[in-house]
């Protein structure tokens, strides 16, 4: 018997899922190297999903007014970690406390008024409760001491071997003076700490709250502390953020960290011979509600390991024989085409699929003014040069700066993945950064195709009567109202900045989820005051703008519109059954209308009569139960006008025909149907020239009736000059 050769190498395509991350790869390798590769991949994925966070919270007296919001922010952070990062580890350090409790004090002394509220450990519900009741400190808070204690804790626990993320988050107002070090200056001490943070891969976010200031702070202390925090930002992976309200404080700390993942790595093809290596990341993405799962209560209450999972299986059964299950190989998809269903097999569907090659290709450049803001679709992506590729970095920077200087944008065609069916066309906008350590890049926005554009045409405001248009005073008070309610007033910071404004619906949902975890019958909580500033007008801003609001109200008098009166149908619906009382406003006319309704049915106009043709035309044009009524009203009005001209004895019907033309013109402008009116008027003039109806042209001239121009309706092909000269050209010449 012949021995089979041992398997030495093979090719395998596979996917590994770990949490929200998926790696797909194709490898050709030996068995030993394959096992090693799998082990390293799994370890790398586990490291990417691990995170250690140390909260450094200032509880000194100057922070007491914002401590309730700090408690809400930090407890919400832990609640989200319980949902999205159950294996994350979190520790809490308080500074500004009366007591001192930390390892460094025991080892080397100093670092007073710094207390470790919780050592670094896996998140749990107990930490949420601890953060809801932070103690109010009585001493000045030295944030530098807290940072040193925090860095020491992270280094001792994880050292250099920990491959996950290690973060510190400092929340303070930075108003308290810092102690002088025993050796050197405070700047030297900060530089030393920053070097240690870089060496051990520590990152830090500093949130400086300046909303609690009462009176002028000590400028020297404030400037010095801000300068020290700035040194951290320059010499380590730290970021400092200043907030001036409780609302922006709630949005300053991202309660859920999303790891950046590339959606494309490859060439930005400018031409066949010119390509730039780029990586593409998502810049923005909608934060959605967490997925709710089906829960089963059928498991025994004594089973501690029950998953309560609900599994759903589908069965397809024959119509002829409901007891017969149809297997997958006997099923086929069908698509409706009119009244019939067209079956398409999976093989046919694969054959007709559009399968473009993975690429990002430049289609051309255009002026930035040609791409309007409302064209942008979906999320924003960020194009950067391939990290570590200096030639690509220079090429991206040169292209971005040239485009910005010329006020140009690039139109590109993108297929992010091989085999992706959808192709997107988008615009690259240069993002030139003035900071030396941040390279230039591009923002990418998807542009719509013709099928994606929704065109809603509205008549020009200038087409309405002068009485409907605002006068100069009304326009001025409206302008002042807009200026007074500006969210970014000059000399002040912008209110409700997107990067500092949390989603109030999500915040309320997570709050309710926490309450439900404690009490099953908990009612949805009300929105707290800091989040109400997002959903409701700011009372302070309204009070400051009261004069502009009053001036605006004084210029516009509200009058009752008879057409908007409560309809008789609505009156009957709202009136209590068997009641003879009039409605709430005591109107006698409404009661009379109800009585008349008993004997007169509601008449709906569906054709233009001879008695009141203009009113009938307007009624048909205003009907919204079907889009066909506009076309029918215009067609009926055409027939009515031509009938009057055909049966006009010595011009007796000319004035009435012109009145109908005026009404038709007004209706076609309002409904943006210029071509239909222009065709009618041209045909009318053609008839009049043929029969030498010169008197009719005099009526048209007296009414200044002409074609609808492009300035009146955007769909018109007629210019203003052509419209003005139309009647003169169409008028028949008088022979001597």
XYZ file of C-alpha atoms in Angstrom:
736
model
C 0.000 0.000 0.000
C 1.346 3.383 -1.028
C 1.864 5.996 1.724
C 0.157 9.367 1.131
C 2.511 12.389 1.264
C 2.249 14.489 4.429
C 0.439 17.834 4.117
C 3.177 20.460 4.133
C 1.365 23.549 2.872
C -2.095 24.678 1.787
C -4.132 27.748 0.793
C -7.069 28.799 2.943
C -9.501 31.721 2.875
C -11.132 32.417 6.220
C -12.763 35.028 8.456
C -12.310 35.616 12.185
C -14.959 37.448 14.212
C -14.164 38.941 17.594
C -16.724 41.389 18.949
C -17.336 44.084 16.325
C -14.119 43.326 14.416
C -13.778 40.886 11.491
C -10.580 39.849 9.702
C -10.841 38.159 6.307
C -7.673 36.748 4.770
C -6.321 34.263 2.271
C -3.055 32.509 3.178
C -0.735 29.919 1.662
C 1.491 28.496 4.383
C 2.768 25.472 6.197
C 0.675 23.960 8.974
C 3.076 25.199 11.661
C 3.188 28.784 10.364
C -0.595 28.731 9.877
C -1.216 27.807 13.502
C 1.218 30.526 14.579
C -0.568 33.039 12.333
C -3.983 32.151 13.767
C -2.701 32.497 17.324
C -1.154 35.906 16.641
C -4.302 37.131 14.854
C -6.591 36.143 17.712
C -4.230 37.708 20.255
C -4.041 40.881 18.178
C -7.845 41.083 17.970
C -8.204 40.531 21.717
C -5.663 43.268 22.385
C -7.542 45.701 20.145
C -10.761 45.189 22.105
C -9.148 45.536 25.548
C -9.040 48.910 27.242
C -7.954 50.312 30.605
C -9.282 53.710 31.691
C -8.392 55.751 34.757
C -10.711 58.641 35.654
C -9.055 61.598 37.455
C -11.869 63.674 38.943
C -11.482 67.065 40.613
C -13.859 67.348 43.616
C -12.379 70.535 45.115
C -14.774 73.342 46.243
C -14.570 75.204 42.914
C -15.988 72.133 41.150
C -18.975 71.583 43.454
C -21.472 73.319 41.134
C -20.733 70.968 38.224
C -20.204 67.751 40.228
C -23.794 66.525 39.542
C -23.102 66.662 35.802
C -19.698 65.006 36.276
C -21.477 62.201 38.145
C -23.999 61.760 35.317
C -21.251 61.816 32.677
C -19.040 59.227 34.406
C -21.880 56.906 35.430
C -23.211 56.980 31.845
C -19.717 56.080 30.629
C -19.650 52.953 32.822
C -23.218 52.030 31.783
C -22.182 52.020 28.124
C -19.099 49.966 28.908
C -21.371 47.386 30.543
C -23.142 47.134 27.156
C -20.315 47.509 24.641
C -17.142 46.750 26.632
C -17.898 44.284 29.414
C -14.195 43.338 29.638
C -12.920 46.912 29.908
C -11.156 47.876 33.125
C -11.757 51.185 34.887
C -10.292 52.905 37.953
C -11.245 56.186 39.668
C -9.009 58.743 41.422
C -10.391 61.780 43.257
C -8.287 64.834 44.095
C -9.163 67.802 46.274
C -10.439 65.466 49.005
C -9.739 66.026 52.681
C -8.334 62.500 53.124
C -5.314 61.040 51.314
C -5.332 57.441 50.119
C -2.923 56.241 47.411
C 0.130 53.965 47.055
C 2.656 56.727 46.277
C 1.937 58.502 49.547
C 2.737 55.293 51.441
C 5.899 54.655 49.406
C 7.540 58.091 49.033
C 5.248 60.547 50.842
C 3.573 63.644 49.422
C 0.675 63.517 46.950
C -1.763 64.699 49.586
C -5.517 65.076 49.059
C -5.462 62.415 46.331
C -7.738 59.419 46.961
C -8.084 56.222 44.943
C -11.855 55.661 44.953
C -11.542 52.379 43.045
C -8.552 50.373 41.849
C -8.417 49.400 38.189
C -10.722 46.421 37.612
C -13.397 45.113 35.250
C -16.473 47.358 35.113
C -19.496 46.388 37.209
C -22.741 47.884 38.491
C -21.164 48.786 41.830
C -18.916 51.347 40.122
C -21.972 53.014 38.542
C -23.480 53.570 41.976
C -20.160 54.853 43.383
C -19.874 57.456 40.633
C -23.412 58.693 41.294
C -22.462 59.886 44.778
C -19.055 61.545 44.577
C -17.856 63.151 47.829
C -17.415 66.924 47.827
C -13.814 67.813 48.652
C -12.720 70.590 50.979
C -9.147 71.157 49.751
C -7.524 72.617 46.651
C -7.097 70.079 43.860
C -3.595 69.553 42.431
C -4.215 67.874 39.079
C -0.489 67.248 38.550
C -0.349 65.065 41.682
C -3.407 63.144 40.437
C -1.766 62.545 37.029
C 1.425 61.223 38.678
C -0.602 58.833 40.874
C -2.623 57.693 37.850
C 0.437 57.091 35.648
C 2.072 55.141 38.475
C -1.019 52.929 38.872
C -1.174 52.110 35.136
C 2.552 51.350 34.860
C 2.539 49.091 37.933
C -0.514 47.154 36.762
C 0.275 46.743 33.067
C 3.942 47.616 32.472
C 5.130 47.498 28.868
C 3.650 44.109 27.898
C -0.028 45.158 27.863
C -1.124 45.509 24.226
C -4.524 47.069 24.846
C -5.375 50.740 25.112
C -4.378 52.652 28.249
C -6.112 55.962 28.873
C -6.327 58.649 31.519
C -9.214 61.110 31.612
C -8.765 64.283 33.671
C -11.848 66.396 34.532
C -11.022 69.645 36.339
C -11.425 73.408 36.208
C -7.639 73.900 36.661
C -8.179 76.889 38.971
C -6.182 75.717 41.984
C -2.446 76.561 42.241
C -0.047 73.616 41.939
C 2.699 72.825 44.440
C 6.275 73.563 43.395
C 8.391 70.419 42.850
C 11.393 69.666 45.077
C 13.728 69.662 42.057
C 13.436 71.749 38.893
C 10.377 73.601 37.640
C 6.793 72.552 37.040
C 7.476 72.554 33.298
C 10.361 70.127 33.798
C 8.132 67.884 35.897
C 5.417 67.869 33.227
C 7.978 67.052 30.516
C 9.266 64.108 32.566
C 5.740 62.759 33.091
C 5.001 63.171 29.370
C 8.091 61.140 28.435
C 6.988 58.342 30.774
C 3.525 58.364 29.202
C 4.989 58.041 25.713
C 7.343 55.246 26.805
C 4.480 53.144 28.212
C 1.913 54.039 25.508
C -0.416 56.054 27.734
C -2.919 58.517 26.306
C -4.711 61.278 28.189
C -7.741 63.487 27.637
C -8.076 66.679 29.683
C -11.527 68.229 30.068
C -11.255 71.696 31.596
C -14.577 73.049 32.905
C -14.824 76.810 33.123
C -18.588 77.032 33.626
C -18.331 77.189 37.418
C -16.368 80.437 37.578
C -17.780 83.038 39.940
C -15.954 86.309 39.585
C -12.539 86.806 37.974
C -10.167 83.855 38.552
C -6.577 84.402 39.448
C -5.173 85.023 35.977
C -1.631 83.934 36.818
C -2.734 80.543 38.136
C -5.115 79.974 35.210
C -2.512 80.863 32.580
C 0.145 78.717 34.257
C -2.125 75.666 34.531
C -3.323 75.998 30.941
C 0.298 76.224 29.809
C 1.200 73.014 31.677
C -1.717 71.173 30.070
C -0.562 72.482 26.702
C 2.879 70.919 27.314
C 1.168 67.546 27.812
C -0.597 68.001 24.453
C 2.672 68.804 22.669
C 4.939 66.167 24.229
C 2.563 63.208 24.658
C -0.593 61.692 23.197
C -2.826 64.090 25.119
C -5.687 66.337 24.136
C -7.090 69.268 26.117
C -10.677 70.382 25.691
C -12.228 73.471 27.292
C -15.994 73.470 27.972
C -18.114 76.352 29.243
C -21.487 74.714 29.923
C -22.927 71.585 31.479
C -24.338 70.580 28.081
C -20.925 70.648 26.379
C -19.459 68.824 29.406
C -21.895 65.938 28.764
C -20.630 65.702 25.183
C -16.931 66.258 25.893
C -16.214 62.679 26.977
C -17.044 60.100 24.349
C -18.784 57.394 26.340
C -18.213 54.872 23.556
C -14.882 54.705 21.748
C -14.995 53.546 18.134
C -11.678 52.224 16.849
C -10.801 53.708 13.436
C -10.953 51.061 10.718
C -10.006 51.687 7.084
C -12.683 51.150 4.451
C -10.115 51.377 1.633
C -6.369 50.963 1.233
C -4.948 51.418 -2.228
C -4.253 53.899 -5.004
C -5.889 57.235 -5.676
C -5.580 57.061 -9.469
C -5.068 60.522 -10.975
C -4.162 58.940 -14.325
C -2.857 55.627 -15.643
C 0.714 56.596 -14.754
C 0.102 58.767 -11.680
C -1.169 57.119 -8.492
C -1.000 58.057 -4.792
C -1.152 55.513 -1.979
C -4.023 56.480 0.352
C -6.006 55.104 3.282
C -9.676 55.989 3.771
C -11.382 56.164 7.171
C -14.891 57.050 8.240
C -14.914 60.561 9.669
C -18.503 60.512 10.929
C -21.052 57.765 11.516
C -24.486 57.742 13.078
C -24.591 56.407 16.640
C -27.601 54.110 16.710
C -29.583 52.596 19.537
C -28.201 49.267 20.775
C -29.770 46.199 19.207
C -32.511 44.727 21.364
C -32.563 40.921 21.511
C -35.461 38.525 22.001
C -35.647 37.176 25.548
C -37.204 33.904 26.706
C -38.566 33.441 30.218
C -39.183 29.715 29.715
C -35.924 28.657 31.332
C -36.202 27.407 34.940
C -35.547 30.133 37.517
C -33.085 27.815 39.259
C -30.879 27.505 36.136
C -28.091 30.034 36.690
C -26.462 29.292 33.337
C -29.572 29.798 31.191
C -28.936 32.136 28.241
C -32.665 32.929 27.722
C -31.851 33.035 24.007
C -34.628 32.794 21.418
C -33.831 31.041 18.152
C -36.024 31.638 15.098
C -36.365 29.096 12.269
C -38.372 29.599 9.074
C -40.134 26.946 7.026
C -41.459 27.396 3.486
C -44.519 25.279 2.633
C -46.279 24.540 -0.605
C -49.556 26.318 -1.385
C -51.023 23.154 -2.896
C -49.919 20.979 0.020
C -49.446 23.024 3.258
C -48.035 19.982 5.028
C -45.108 19.737 2.574
C -41.948 21.733 3.384
C -40.161 23.164 0.338
C -36.355 22.643 0.577
C -33.954 25.509 -0.339
C -32.897 23.961 -3.662
C -36.517 24.058 -4.832
C -37.081 27.702 -3.954
C -36.459 30.651 -6.287
C -36.850 34.404 -5.939
C -39.362 36.327 -8.000
C -39.657 40.033 -8.815
C -42.880 41.826 -9.654
C -43.111 43.219 -13.177
C -46.539 44.723 -13.626
C -49.221 42.192 -12.701
C -46.890 39.203 -13.087
C -43.983 37.809 -11.063
C -40.747 37.124 -12.948
C -38.665 34.298 -11.410
C -34.883 34.834 -11.374
C -32.555 32.083 -10.236
C -29.459 32.710 -8.133
C -27.257 31.832 -11.138
C -29.038 34.444 -13.290
C -28.835 36.974 -10.511
C -25.073 36.409 -10.218
C -24.723 36.811 -13.980
C -26.447 40.217 -14.072
C -24.666 41.590 -11.009
C -22.427 44.567 -11.651
C -18.967 43.614 -10.373
C -16.578 46.555 -10.685
C -12.912 46.395 -9.718
C -11.781 47.878 -6.404
C -10.444 51.371 -7.167
C -10.601 55.104 -6.490
C -10.286 57.045 -9.743
C -10.199 60.789 -10.386
C -12.838 61.915 -12.884
C -11.888 65.593 -12.911
C -11.883 68.919 -11.051
C -14.530 71.610 -10.735
C -15.069 74.889 -8.899
C -16.064 74.421 -5.260
C -19.093 76.676 -5.873
C -20.547 74.073 -8.268
C -20.959 71.499 -5.483
C -23.739 72.715 -3.212
C -23.881 71.657 0.437
C -27.262 69.959 0.102
C -25.811 67.543 -2.475
C -23.862 65.724 0.265
C -25.169 62.260 1.107
C -24.423 59.680 3.799
C -21.401 59.862 6.130
C -18.135 61.762 5.666
C -14.898 59.880 4.931
C -11.304 61.019 5.396
C -8.591 60.431 2.772
C -5.053 60.421 4.180
C -1.691 59.496 2.673
C -0.471 55.981 3.453
C 1.182 56.156 6.916
C 4.970 56.021 6.692
C 4.971 56.807 2.958
C 6.704 60.179 2.671
C 6.227 60.438 -1.106
C 2.489 59.871 -0.751
C 2.315 62.439 2.082
C 4.029 65.084 -0.068
C 1.822 64.284 -3.066
C -1.426 64.536 -1.040
C -0.272 67.780 0.581
C 0.716 69.352 -2.749
C -2.576 68.359 -4.381
C -4.678 69.570 -1.413
C -2.905 72.940 -1.209
C -3.154 73.508 -4.968
C -6.879 72.739 -4.906
C -7.458 75.079 -1.968
C -5.491 77.885 -3.623
C -7.520 77.514 -6.847
C -10.811 76.939 -4.956
C -11.310 73.579 -6.661
C -12.709 70.211 -5.596
C -12.123 66.787 -7.145
C -14.804 64.400 -8.400
C -13.842 60.754 -7.858
C -15.369 57.337 -8.550
C -15.008 54.884 -5.676
C -15.377 51.124 -5.279
C -14.222 50.412 -1.732
C -14.042 46.590 -1.856
C -13.462 43.954 -4.502
C -16.796 42.531 -5.626
C -18.773 45.436 -4.177
C -21.875 45.997 -6.298
C -22.421 49.666 -5.530
C -20.299 52.401 -7.078
C -20.244 55.841 -5.477
C -19.275 59.120 -7.070
C -18.186 61.764 -4.600
C -16.324 64.991 -4.035
C -12.898 65.425 -2.412
C -12.555 68.682 -0.491
C -9.031 69.716 0.601
C -8.365 69.751 4.356
C -5.201 71.798 4.803
C -3.850 71.780 8.364
C -1.647 74.578 9.681
C -0.108 72.385 12.413
C 3.286 70.937 11.545
C 2.657 67.499 13.066
C -0.689 66.907 11.270
C -0.468 66.147 7.520
C -2.930 67.500 4.951
C -5.840 65.315 3.867
C -9.167 65.291 2.024
C -12.781 65.078 3.142
C -14.959 62.850 0.955
C -18.719 63.255 0.517
C -20.952 61.058 -1.630
C -22.799 62.914 -4.392
C -26.284 61.941 -5.637
C -27.097 60.313 -8.957
C -30.063 61.571 -10.986
C -32.364 59.050 -9.268
C -31.353 60.359 -5.831
C -32.174 64.033 -6.449
C -35.542 65.311 -5.233
C -36.566 68.471 -7.068
C -39.316 70.528 -5.451
C -40.104 73.631 -7.486
C -41.662 76.600 -5.732
C -42.904 79.830 -7.323
C -40.796 82.941 -6.933
C -41.831 85.184 -4.053
C -41.788 88.159 -6.404
C -44.678 86.653 -8.382
C -47.118 87.194 -5.538
C -49.046 90.452 -5.059
C -47.220 93.313 -3.348
C -49.581 93.019 -0.367
C -48.197 89.502 0.263
C -44.577 90.641 0.278
C -42.765 92.134 3.329
C -42.035 95.842 3.401
C -38.650 97.286 4.383
C -39.489 97.508 8.098
C -40.738 93.929 8.233
C -37.631 92.706 6.436
C -35.414 94.646 8.837
C -37.001 93.213 12.006
C -36.787 89.711 10.512
C -33.070 90.235 9.807
C -32.527 91.470 13.357
C -34.334 88.425 14.796
C -32.030 86.058 12.905
C -28.944 87.983 14.041
C -30.030 88.083 17.693
C -30.678 84.314 17.799
C -27.301 83.473 16.258
C -25.756 80.431 18.006
C -22.268 81.692 17.149
C -22.287 85.382 18.192
C -19.162 87.402 17.587
C -16.770 87.408 20.529
C -18.345 84.302 22.094
C -17.967 80.590 21.601
C -20.427 78.695 19.446
C -23.359 77.130 21.285
C -24.271 73.477 20.598
C -21.119 72.522 18.715
C -21.694 69.095 17.101
C -18.589 67.519 18.665
C -19.707 68.653 22.149
C -23.458 68.031 21.890
C -24.694 64.574 22.969
C -27.752 62.949 21.458
C -30.528 63.570 24.052
C -32.584 60.602 22.804
C -29.658 58.211 23.335
C -28.834 59.727 26.721
C -32.419 59.289 27.888
C -32.516 55.721 26.557
C -29.386 54.674 28.472
C -30.721 56.341 31.612
C -33.983 54.424 31.257
C -32.088 51.180 30.585
C -30.173 51.647 33.830
C -33.396 52.274 35.781
C -35.012 49.196 34.231
C -32.022 47.080 35.276
C -32.720 48.060 38.880
C -36.541 48.137 38.807
C -38.490 46.322 36.085
C -41.472 48.690 36.384
C -39.435 51.914 36.192
C -41.080 54.649 34.101
C -39.141 56.564 31.434
C -37.240 59.388 33.175
C -37.744 63.050 32.276
C -35.010 64.835 30.352
C -32.622 66.592 32.739
C -31.924 70.324 32.499
C -28.538 70.095 30.747
C -30.101 68.069 27.907
C -33.185 70.295 27.679
C -30.907 73.035 26.348
C -30.502 70.869 23.239
C -34.203 70.204 22.663
C -35.644 73.546 23.808
C -34.719 77.199 23.208
C -32.181 78.535 25.680
C -34.062 80.848 28.126
C -30.976 83.070 28.519
C -30.651 83.529 24.767
C -34.377 84.267 24.452
C -34.229 86.831 27.257
C -31.330 88.614 25.555
C -33.261 88.639 22.261
C -36.639 89.693 23.691
C -36.505 93.154 22.098
C -35.974 91.647 18.630
C -38.793 89.143 19.212
C -41.199 91.900 20.309
C -40.261 94.062 17.319
C -40.845 91.147 14.971
C -44.243 90.384 16.548
C -45.273 94.044 16.298
C -44.663 94.219 12.542
C -46.873 91.250 11.674
C -50.573 91.413 12.507
C -52.323 88.057 12.620
C -55.701 88.137 10.890
C -58.325 85.444 10.569
C -58.402 83.784 7.170
C -61.982 82.809 6.278
C -60.737 79.889 4.151
C -59.020 78.384 7.168
C -62.144 78.290 9.336
C -63.010 75.014 10.966
C -64.776 72.887 8.387
C -68.276 71.617 8.988
C -67.046 68.043 8.831
C -64.533 68.718 11.559
C -67.206 70.528 13.563
C -69.500 67.539 13.367
C -66.659 65.202 14.330
C -65.685 67.252 17.400
C -69.233 67.986 18.582
C -70.437 65.524 21.251
C -73.054 63.108 20.025
C -76.608 64.327 20.779
C -75.402 67.764 21.931
C -77.129 70.956 20.784
C -74.408 73.219 22.157
C -72.350 75.316 19.747
C -68.605 74.823 19.535
C -66.098 76.280 21.965
C -65.940 79.739 20.436
C -69.745 80.157 20.529
C -69.900 80.870 16.795
C -73.448 80.967 15.428
C -72.282 80.598 11.832
C -70.768 77.201 12.583
C -74.028 76.042 14.126
C -75.907 77.260 11.076
C -73.406 75.448 8.875
C -74.164 72.260 10.750
C -77.893 72.706 10.204
C -77.337 73.359 6.510
C -75.226 70.230 6.290
C -78.288 68.176 7.153
C -80.018 69.256 3.956
C -77.112 70.140 1.597
C -74.413 67.663 0.610
C -70.816 68.821 0.244
C -70.204 69.733 -3.425
C -66.787 68.889 -4.903
C -65.864 70.713 -8.118
C -64.751 68.274 -10.814
C -65.285 70.403 -13.958
C -65.312 74.061 -14.976
C -68.837 75.400 -15.424
C -70.156 78.415 -17.332
C -71.397 80.369 -14.294
C -68.171 80.714 -12.237
C -65.364 79.321 -14.395
C -62.509 81.063 -12.569
C -63.669 79.901 -9.116
C -64.179 76.374 -10.479
C -60.666 76.421 -12.001
C -59.084 77.535 -8.703
C -61.021 74.895 -6.760
C -59.849 72.125 -9.111
C -56.244 73.351 -9.000
C -56.305 73.268 -5.184
C -57.548 69.662 -4.965
C -54.905 67.330 -3.520
C -56.706 63.991 -3.600
C -55.035 63.228 -6.950
C -52.235 64.820 -9.023
C -54.432 64.530 -12.142
C -56.697 67.421 -11.102
C -54.126 70.067 -12.097
C -53.856 68.731 -15.642
C -57.639 68.345 -15.903
C -58.237 71.914 -14.664
C -55.768 73.322 -17.201
C -57.268 71.244 -20.030
C -60.830 72.350 -19.148
C -59.709 75.985 -19.018
C -58.083 75.651 -22.477
C -61.315 74.311 -23.947
C -63.309 77.075 -22.273
C -61.030 79.796 -23.721
C -61.030 78.344 -27.251
C -64.816 77.939 -27.085
C -65.267 81.614 -26.201
C -63.049 82.700 -29.113
C -64.799 80.407 -31.592
C -68.255 81.610 -30.584
C -67.526 85.308 -30.132
C -69.916 87.452 -32.149
C -68.159 90.767 -32.916
C -65.812 90.274 -29.959
C -68.473 90.035 -27.285
C -66.616 87.191 -25.506
C -63.136 88.768 -25.726
C -63.106 90.310 -22.195
C -64.210 87.036 -20.607
C -61.626 85.022 -22.581
C -58.861 87.382 -21.422
C -60.010 87.023 -17.790
C -59.779 83.250 -18.145
C -56.289 83.580 -19.659
C -55.196 85.718 -16.684
C -56.507 83.096 -14.237
C -54.845 80.295 -16.236
C -51.522 82.152 -16.229
C -51.633 82.659 -12.460
C -52.483 78.995 -11.842
C -49.708 77.717 -14.135
C -47.148 79.872 -12.319
C -48.263 78.609 -8.910
C -48.173 74.972 -10.051
C -44.966 75.471 -12.083
C -46.551 74.508 -15.394
C -45.230 77.312 -17.665
C -45.154 75.267 -20.873
C -48.860 74.497 -20.792
C -49.808 78.188 -20.545
C -47.245 79.292 -23.130
C -48.584 76.707 -25.601
C -52.141 77.944 -25.035
C -51.203 81.606 -25.505
C -49.220 80.862 -28.686
C -52.155 78.875 -30.100
C -54.591 81.674 -29.192
C -52.385 84.241 -30.927
C -52.079 81.978 -33.963
C -55.878 81.772 -34.243
C -56.205 85.537 -33.840
C -53.596 86.233 -36.565
C -55.327 83.853 -38.920
C -58.722 85.488 -38.395
C -57.397 89.021 -37.921
C -58.809 89.466 -34.394
C -56.948 92.752 -33.776
C -59.428 93.830 -31.069
C -58.520 90.763 -29.015
C -54.846 91.789 -29.078
C -55.839 95.179 -27.688
C -57.429 93.386 -24.712
C -54.236 91.347 -24.219
C -52.121 94.504 -24.296
C -54.382 96.222 -21.765
C -53.874 93.318 -19.337
C -50.116 93.165 -20.110
C -50.578 89.456 -20.692
C -47.539 87.658 -22.051
C -45.670 84.338 -21.898
C -44.387 82.976 -18.584
C -40.648 83.676 -18.437
C -37.857 81.786 -16.685
C -37.742 84.396 -13.892
C -41.340 83.468 -13.016
C -40.997 79.686 -13.388
C -37.655 77.915 -13.530
C -38.933 75.273 -15.986
C -39.751 77.894 -18.605
C -37.561 78.234 -21.715
C -38.644 81.838 -22.345
C -36.395 84.776 -21.421
C -37.757 88.064 -20.045
C -37.066 89.884 -23.340
C -38.840 87.203 -25.353
C -41.840 87.380 -23.044
C -42.091 91.180 -23.256
C -41.915 91.265 -27.061
C -44.227 88.309 -27.681
C -47.532 90.179 -28.018
C -45.982 92.861 -30.220
C -44.588 90.230 -32.612
C -47.808 88.200 -32.595
C -50.135 91.149 -33.245
C -51.509 91.180 -36.845
C -50.451 94.094 -39.033
C -53.167 96.583 -40.016
C -53.465 97.211 -43.731
C -54.277 100.720 -45.007
